[in-house]
GROMACS .gro file of C-alpha atoms in nm:
model
  282
    1MET     CA    1   9.993   9.050   9.249
    2GLU     CA    2  10.321   8.874   9.320
    3LYS     CA    3  10.334   8.615   9.599
    4GLU     CA    4  10.692   8.716   9.675
    5ILE     CA    5  10.736   8.894  10.008
    6LYS     CA    6  11.008   9.156   9.989
    7PRO     CA    7  11.168   9.221  10.330
    8SER     CA    8  11.230   9.577  10.215
    9ILE     CA    9  11.071   9.802   9.955
   10LYS     CA   10  11.167  10.138   9.811
   11VAL     CA   11  10.899  10.406   9.836
   12GLY     CA   12  10.892  10.736   9.650
   13ILE     CA   13  10.689  11.051   9.716
   14ALA     CA   14  10.635  11.288   9.423
   15GLN     CA   15  10.614  11.630   9.587
   16ILE     CA   16  10.490  11.825   9.286
   17GLU     CA   17  10.317  12.146   9.190
   18CYS     CA   18   9.971  12.091   9.040
   19TYR     CA   19   9.773  12.320   8.809
   20ILE     CA   20   9.404  12.394   8.863
   21GLY     CA   21   9.189  12.217   8.606
   22ASN     CA   22   9.480  12.138   8.373
   23VAL     CA   23   9.470  11.758   8.369
   24GLU     CA   24   9.689  11.732   8.058
   25ARG     CA   25   9.970  11.937   8.212
   26ASN     CA   26   9.942  11.753   8.543
   27LEU     CA   27   9.951  11.418   8.363
   28LYS     CA   28  10.281  11.510   8.196
   29LYS     CA   29  10.422  11.587   8.542
   30HIS     CA   30  10.309  11.242   8.658
   31PHE     CA   31  10.492  11.073   8.371
   32GLU     CA   32  10.804  11.278   8.448
   33TYR     CA   33  10.808  11.164   8.810
   34ILE     CA   34  10.722  10.804   8.725
   35ASP     CA   35  11.030  10.800   8.500
   36LYS     CA   36  11.244  10.949   8.779
   37ALA     CA   37  11.114  10.690   9.024
   38LEU     CA   38  11.183  10.403   8.783
   39SER     CA   39  11.541  10.525   8.740
   40LYS     CA   40  11.581  10.496   9.118
   41GLU     CA   41  11.420  10.149   9.124
   42VAL     CA   42  11.126  10.267   9.334
   43ASP     CA   43  10.861  10.003   9.404
   44ILE     CA   44  10.575  10.236   9.503
   45LEU     CA   45  10.530  10.601   9.406
   46VAL     CA   46  10.264  10.823   9.566
   47PHE     CA   47  10.141  11.162   9.444
   48PRO     CA   48   9.958  11.432   9.647
   49GLU     CA   49   9.585  11.484   9.693
   50LEU     CA   50   9.401  11.568   9.368
   51SER     CA   51   9.733  11.551   9.186
   52LEU     CA   52   9.569  11.519   8.843
   53THR     CA   53   9.341  11.820   8.885
   54GLY     CA   54   9.476  12.074   9.132
   55PHE     CA   55   9.303  12.139   9.462
   56LEU     CA   56   9.090  12.456   9.471
   57LEU     CA   57   8.869  12.347   9.183
   58LYS     CA   58   8.539  12.484   9.312
   59ASP     CA   59   8.274  12.437   9.037
   60LEU     CA   60   8.531  12.273   8.808
   61VAL     CA   61   8.471  11.962   9.021
   62PHE     CA   62   8.147  11.910   8.828
   63HIS     CA   63   8.318  11.911   8.487
   64ILE     CA   64   8.656  11.743   8.520
   65SER     CA   65   8.593  11.378   8.610
   66GLU     CA   66   8.583  11.253   8.249
   67GLU     CA   67   8.927  11.403   8.184
   68CYS     CA   68   9.048  11.220   8.495
   69ILE     CA   69   8.924  10.887   8.358
   70LYS     CA   70   9.119  10.943   8.036
   71ALA     CA   71   9.431  11.036   8.234
   72LEU     CA   72   9.402  10.723   8.449
   73ASP     CA   73   9.378  10.516   8.131
   74GLU     CA   74   9.702  10.673   8.008
   75ILE     CA   75   9.875  10.599   8.339
   76LYS     CA   76   9.753  10.238   8.325
   77LYS     CA   77   9.925  10.199   7.988
   78TYR     CA   78  10.244  10.355   8.127
   79VAL     CA   79  10.307  10.162   8.449
   80ASP     CA   80  10.413   9.800   8.477
   81LYS     CA   81  10.709   9.751   8.712
   82ILE     CA   82  10.593  10.008   8.964
   83LEU     CA   83  10.278  10.082   9.164
   84VAL     CA   84  10.158  10.444   9.159
   85ILE     CA   85   9.897  10.617   9.374
   86VAL     CA   86   9.738  10.928   9.222
   87GLY     CA   87   9.471  11.174   9.333
   88PHE     CA   88   9.173  11.267   9.114
   89VAL     CA   89   8.808  11.369   9.103
   90GLU     CA   90   8.584  11.063   9.069
   91GLU     CA   91   8.219  11.061   8.968
   92THR     CA   92   8.090  10.776   9.185
   93HIS     CA   93   7.725  10.820   9.079
   94LYS     CA   94   7.564  11.052   8.824
   95GLY     CA   95   7.651  11.404   8.935
   96ILE     CA   96   7.803  11.285   9.264
   97TYR     CA   97   8.177  11.337   9.308
   98CYS     CA   98   8.445  11.216   9.547
   99ASN     CA   99   8.797  11.329   9.623
  100SER     CA  100   8.961  10.996   9.541
  101ALA     CA  101   9.287  10.809   9.499
  102ALA     CA  102   9.367  10.524   9.260
  103LEU     CA  103   9.629  10.251   9.303
  104ILE     CA  104   9.759  10.157   8.958
  105SER     CA  105  10.002   9.885   8.848
  106GLN     CA  106  10.048   9.623   8.579
  107GLY     CA  107   9.812   9.802   8.343
  108LYS     CA  108   9.510   9.818   8.574
  109ILE     CA  109   9.353   9.994   8.869
  110LEU     CA  110   9.410   9.774   9.174
  111GLY     CA  111   9.192   9.976   9.407
  112LEU     CA  112   9.016  10.305   9.481
  113TYR     CA  113   8.981  10.509   9.797
  114SER     CA  114   8.771  10.821   9.862
  115LYS     CA  115   8.820  11.086  10.130
  116LEU     CA  116   8.605  11.023  10.436
  117TYR     CA  117   8.639  11.345  10.636
  118LEU     CA  118   8.550  11.659  10.440
  119PRO     CA  119   8.675  11.979  10.608
  120ALA     CA  120   8.441  12.277  10.607
  121TYR     CA  121   8.661  12.528  10.790
  122ALA     CA  122   8.855  12.806  10.612
  123PRO     CA  123   9.001  12.782  10.354
  124PHE     CA  124   8.831  12.448  10.275
  125GLU     CA  125   8.481  12.393  10.133
  126ASP     CA  126   8.496  12.020  10.062
  127PRO     CA  127   8.132  11.930  10.151
  128ARG     CA  128   8.009  12.187   9.900
  129TYR     CA  129   8.161  11.992   9.611
  130TYR     CA  130   8.228  11.635   9.727
  131THR     CA  131   8.039  11.361   9.902
  132GLN     CA  132   8.186  11.153  10.182
  133GLY     CA  133   8.369  10.843  10.063
  134ALA     CA  134   8.235  10.495  10.125
  135ILE     CA  135   8.370  10.330  10.440
  136GLU     CA  136   8.379  10.003  10.243
  137ARG     CA  137   8.678  10.143  10.054
  138LEU     CA  138   8.886  10.142  10.371
  139LYS     CA  139   9.079   9.837  10.248
  140VAL     CA  140   9.431   9.697  10.262
  141TYR     CA  141   9.597   9.609   9.931
  142LYS     CA  142   9.884   9.363   9.900
  143TYR     CA  143  10.186   9.447   9.689
  144LYS     CA  144  10.508   9.244   9.699
  145GLY     CA  145  10.392   9.102  10.031
  146TRP     CA  146  10.336   9.442  10.193
  147GLY     CA  147   9.996   9.563  10.314
  148LEU     CA  148   9.912   9.910  10.178
  149GLY     CA  149   9.651  10.151  10.314
  150ILE     CA  150   9.538  10.489  10.181
  151GLN     CA  151   9.421  10.806  10.357
  152ILE     CA  152   9.350  11.150  10.214
  153CYS     CA  153   9.453  11.457  10.413
  154GLU     CA  154   9.182  11.529  10.676
  155ASP     CA  155   9.135  11.154  10.734
  156MET     CA  156   9.470  11.149  10.914
  157TRP     CA  157   9.338  11.397  11.174
  158HIS     CA  158   9.113  11.121  11.306
  159PRO     CA  159   9.260  10.803  11.462
  160GLU     CA  160   8.999  10.546  11.359
  161PRO     CA  161   9.074  10.508  10.984
  162CYS     CA  162   9.444  10.442  11.049
  163GLU     CA  163   9.368  10.195  11.325
  164ILE     CA  164   9.124  10.007  11.102
  165LEU     CA  165   9.383   9.983  10.824
  166ALA     CA  166   9.658   9.870  11.062
  167ARG     CA  167   9.439   9.604  11.220
  168ARG     CA  168   9.342   9.483  10.874
  169GLY     CA  169   9.707   9.428  10.794
  170ALA     CA  170   9.847   9.756  10.660
  171ASP     CA  171  10.225   9.788  10.690
  172VAL     CA  172  10.238  10.128  10.520
  173ILE     CA  173   9.973  10.400  10.524
  174PHE     CA  174  10.001  10.652  10.243
  175THR     CA  175   9.849  10.996  10.308
  176LEU     CA  176   9.780  11.213  10.003
  177ALA     CA  177   9.757  11.578  10.108
  178ALA     CA  178   9.716  11.932   9.982
  179SER     CA  179   9.801  12.123  10.297
  180PRO     CA  180   9.853  12.499  10.262
  181LEU     CA  181  10.031  12.724  10.509
  182ARG     CA  182   9.825  12.822  10.813
  183GLY     CA  183   9.914  12.982  11.143
  184SER     CA  184  10.260  13.122  11.074
  185TYR     CA  185  10.249  13.400  11.335
  186GLY     CA  186  10.620  13.470  11.301
  187ARG     CA  187  10.718  13.107  11.357
  188GLU     CA  188  11.008  12.949  11.171
  189ALA     CA  189  10.767  12.671  11.072
  190SER     CA  190  10.393  12.737  11.059
  191TRP     CA  191  10.154  12.585  11.309
  192VAL     CA  192  10.008  12.347  11.052
  193GLU     CA  193  10.352  12.207  10.961
  194GLU     CA  194  10.424  12.128  11.326
  195ALA     CA  195  10.076  11.987  11.377
  196TRP     CA  196  10.111  11.754  11.078
  197GLN     CA  197  10.441  11.617  11.207
  198VAL     CA  198  10.288  11.548  11.548
  199LEU     CA  199   9.992  11.369  11.388
  200LEU     CA  200  10.200  11.162  11.148
  201ARG     CA  201  10.439  11.049  11.420
  202ALA     CA  202  10.148  10.969  11.652
  203ARG     CA  203   9.965  10.758  11.391
  204ALA     CA  204  10.286  10.568  11.313
  205LEU     CA  205  10.355  10.508  11.684
  206GLU     CA  206   9.997  10.414  11.772
  207ASN     CA  207   9.976  10.152  11.499
  208CYS     CA  208  10.342  10.053  11.454
  209VAL     CA  209  10.329  10.114  11.080
  210TYR     CA  210  10.514  10.328  10.828
  211VAL     CA  211  10.333  10.650  10.740
  212CYS     CA  212  10.412  10.828  10.412
  213PHE     CA  213  10.289  11.188  10.382
  214ALA     CA  214  10.270  11.317  10.022
  215ASN     CA  215  10.206  11.691  10.032
  216ARG     CA  216  10.213  11.918   9.730
  217VAL     CA  217  10.381  12.251   9.660
  218GLY     CA  218  10.286  12.553   9.454
  219GLU     CA  219  10.031  12.832   9.470
  220GLU     CA  220   9.657  12.835   9.403
  221GLU     CA  221   9.468  13.161   9.439
  222GLU     CA  222   9.589  13.293   9.779
  223GLU     CA  223   9.700  12.956   9.918
  224PHE     CA  224  10.061  12.841   9.932
  225PHE     CA  225  10.128  12.467   9.961
  226TYR     CA  226  10.448  12.413  10.155
  227GLY     CA  227  10.546  12.052  10.082
  228ARG     CA  228  10.763  11.893  10.353
  229SER     CA  229  10.647  11.547  10.249
  230CYS     CA  230  10.795  11.287  10.480
  231ILE     CA  231  10.820  10.922  10.573
  232VAL     CA  232  10.778  10.815  10.936
  233SER     CA  233  10.898  10.481  11.073
  234PRO     CA  234  10.691  10.249  11.296
  235LEU     CA  235  10.900  10.383  11.586
  236GLY     CA  236  10.784  10.738  11.514
  237ASP     CA  237  11.110  10.861  11.360
  238ILE     CA  238  11.103  11.085  11.052
  239ILE     CA  239  11.342  10.892  10.829
  240ALA     CA  240  11.313  11.111  10.518
  241GLU     CA  241  11.177  11.460  10.453
  242ALA     CA  242  11.139  11.676  10.142
  243PRO     CA  243  11.217  12.050  10.138
  244ARG     CA  244  10.970  12.336  10.176
  245PHE     CA  245  10.817  12.494   9.864
  246LYS     CA  246  11.023  12.291   9.612
  247GLU     CA  247  10.928  12.005   9.386
  248HIS     CA  248  11.115  11.694   9.494
  249LEU     CA  249  11.122  11.316   9.458
  250LEU     CA  250  11.166  11.178   9.810
  251VAL     CA  251  11.288  10.818   9.823
  252ALA     CA  252  11.343  10.586  10.120
  253GLU     CA  253  11.376  10.214  10.178
  254LEU     CA  254  11.133  10.057  10.424
  255ASP     CA  255  11.226   9.750  10.628
  256LEU     CA  256  10.951   9.506  10.730
  257ARG     CA  257  11.147   9.404  11.041
  258LYS     CA  258  11.102   9.753  11.189
  259ILE     CA  259  10.729   9.685  11.225
  260LYS     CA  260  10.797   9.369  11.428
  261ILE     CA  261  11.048   9.554  11.645
  262ALA     CA  262  10.803   9.839  11.707
  263ARG     CA  263  10.525   9.601  11.810
  264GLN     CA  264  10.755   9.422  12.052
  265PHE     CA  265  10.764   9.743  12.256
  266SER     CA  266  10.405   9.855  12.201
  267SER     CA  267  10.056   9.789  12.337
  268PHE     CA  268   9.919   9.772  11.981
  269LYS     CA  269   9.852   9.403  12.046
  270GLN     CA  270   9.589   9.505  12.305
  271HIS     CA  271   9.258   9.608  12.153
  272ILE     CA  272   8.961   9.684  12.380
  273ARG     CA  273   8.662   9.654  12.150
  274ASP     CA  274   8.417   9.772  12.417
  275LEU     CA  275   8.571  10.119  12.400
  276HIS     CA  276   8.473  10.139  12.035
  277LYS     CA  277   8.120  10.030  12.128
  278ILE     CA  278   8.098  10.331  12.359
  279LEU     CA  279   8.216  10.561  12.081
  280ALA     CA  280   7.943  10.419  11.858
  281THR     CA  281   7.676  10.537  12.106
  282ILE     CA  282   7.802  10.894  12.141
   0.00000   0.00000   0.00000
């Protein structure tokens, strides 16, 4: 990648509706949003979790990975002056599948990440279809001088993956999600929406990094995906947010200096390794 360090970069989140098992239709939507992002001079564009396939695939998981490979090849041919992050089903070994994300730019796949934490509470059945991702994929990728980390949905509900990425040099952590409405109970915003905002702001504050949350919209079976993708600053401020239930290209400019400012007033510099040793014994 380029050796140039850009003091600011423009990030885009493609808050889109995805269609179960229809890779061809989803791929067209990806091209549409890549074109929109290029017109706005976006440097990095991130799509939601399983953006190429739809989320509630069930047994389709076992049949769709080859279509995903073909779609990734098409995206590789399409992107040059932008980096895109897309979600897909990956066959990591024969008959073994992961919920994965690919970083693509300059005609090639720069890196892959697979979801670590697989929720098994309603309405999710991830362990039935996917295997846990390899911890070795918890890497930081450099692009235009910025350190990029990837998480997928449930991973963000646990502090360790974000901390590892931040301490390995991530400046921005992208979270691909497919979060449906849960816990409305007459609230203006559902419980899960409020919980996500608390988590995203906490992870940004804890690690003094930007956090970009790419959630999808649309309906699958009886689930409604609400969107509200957002970008959180290293100071924990939500600096950009997409609407509920609507497709949207969210764009914001990130400033590298904000990370330095946040760490000036943070204890991130203090890291007590012995606490992690205790966790390893529990």
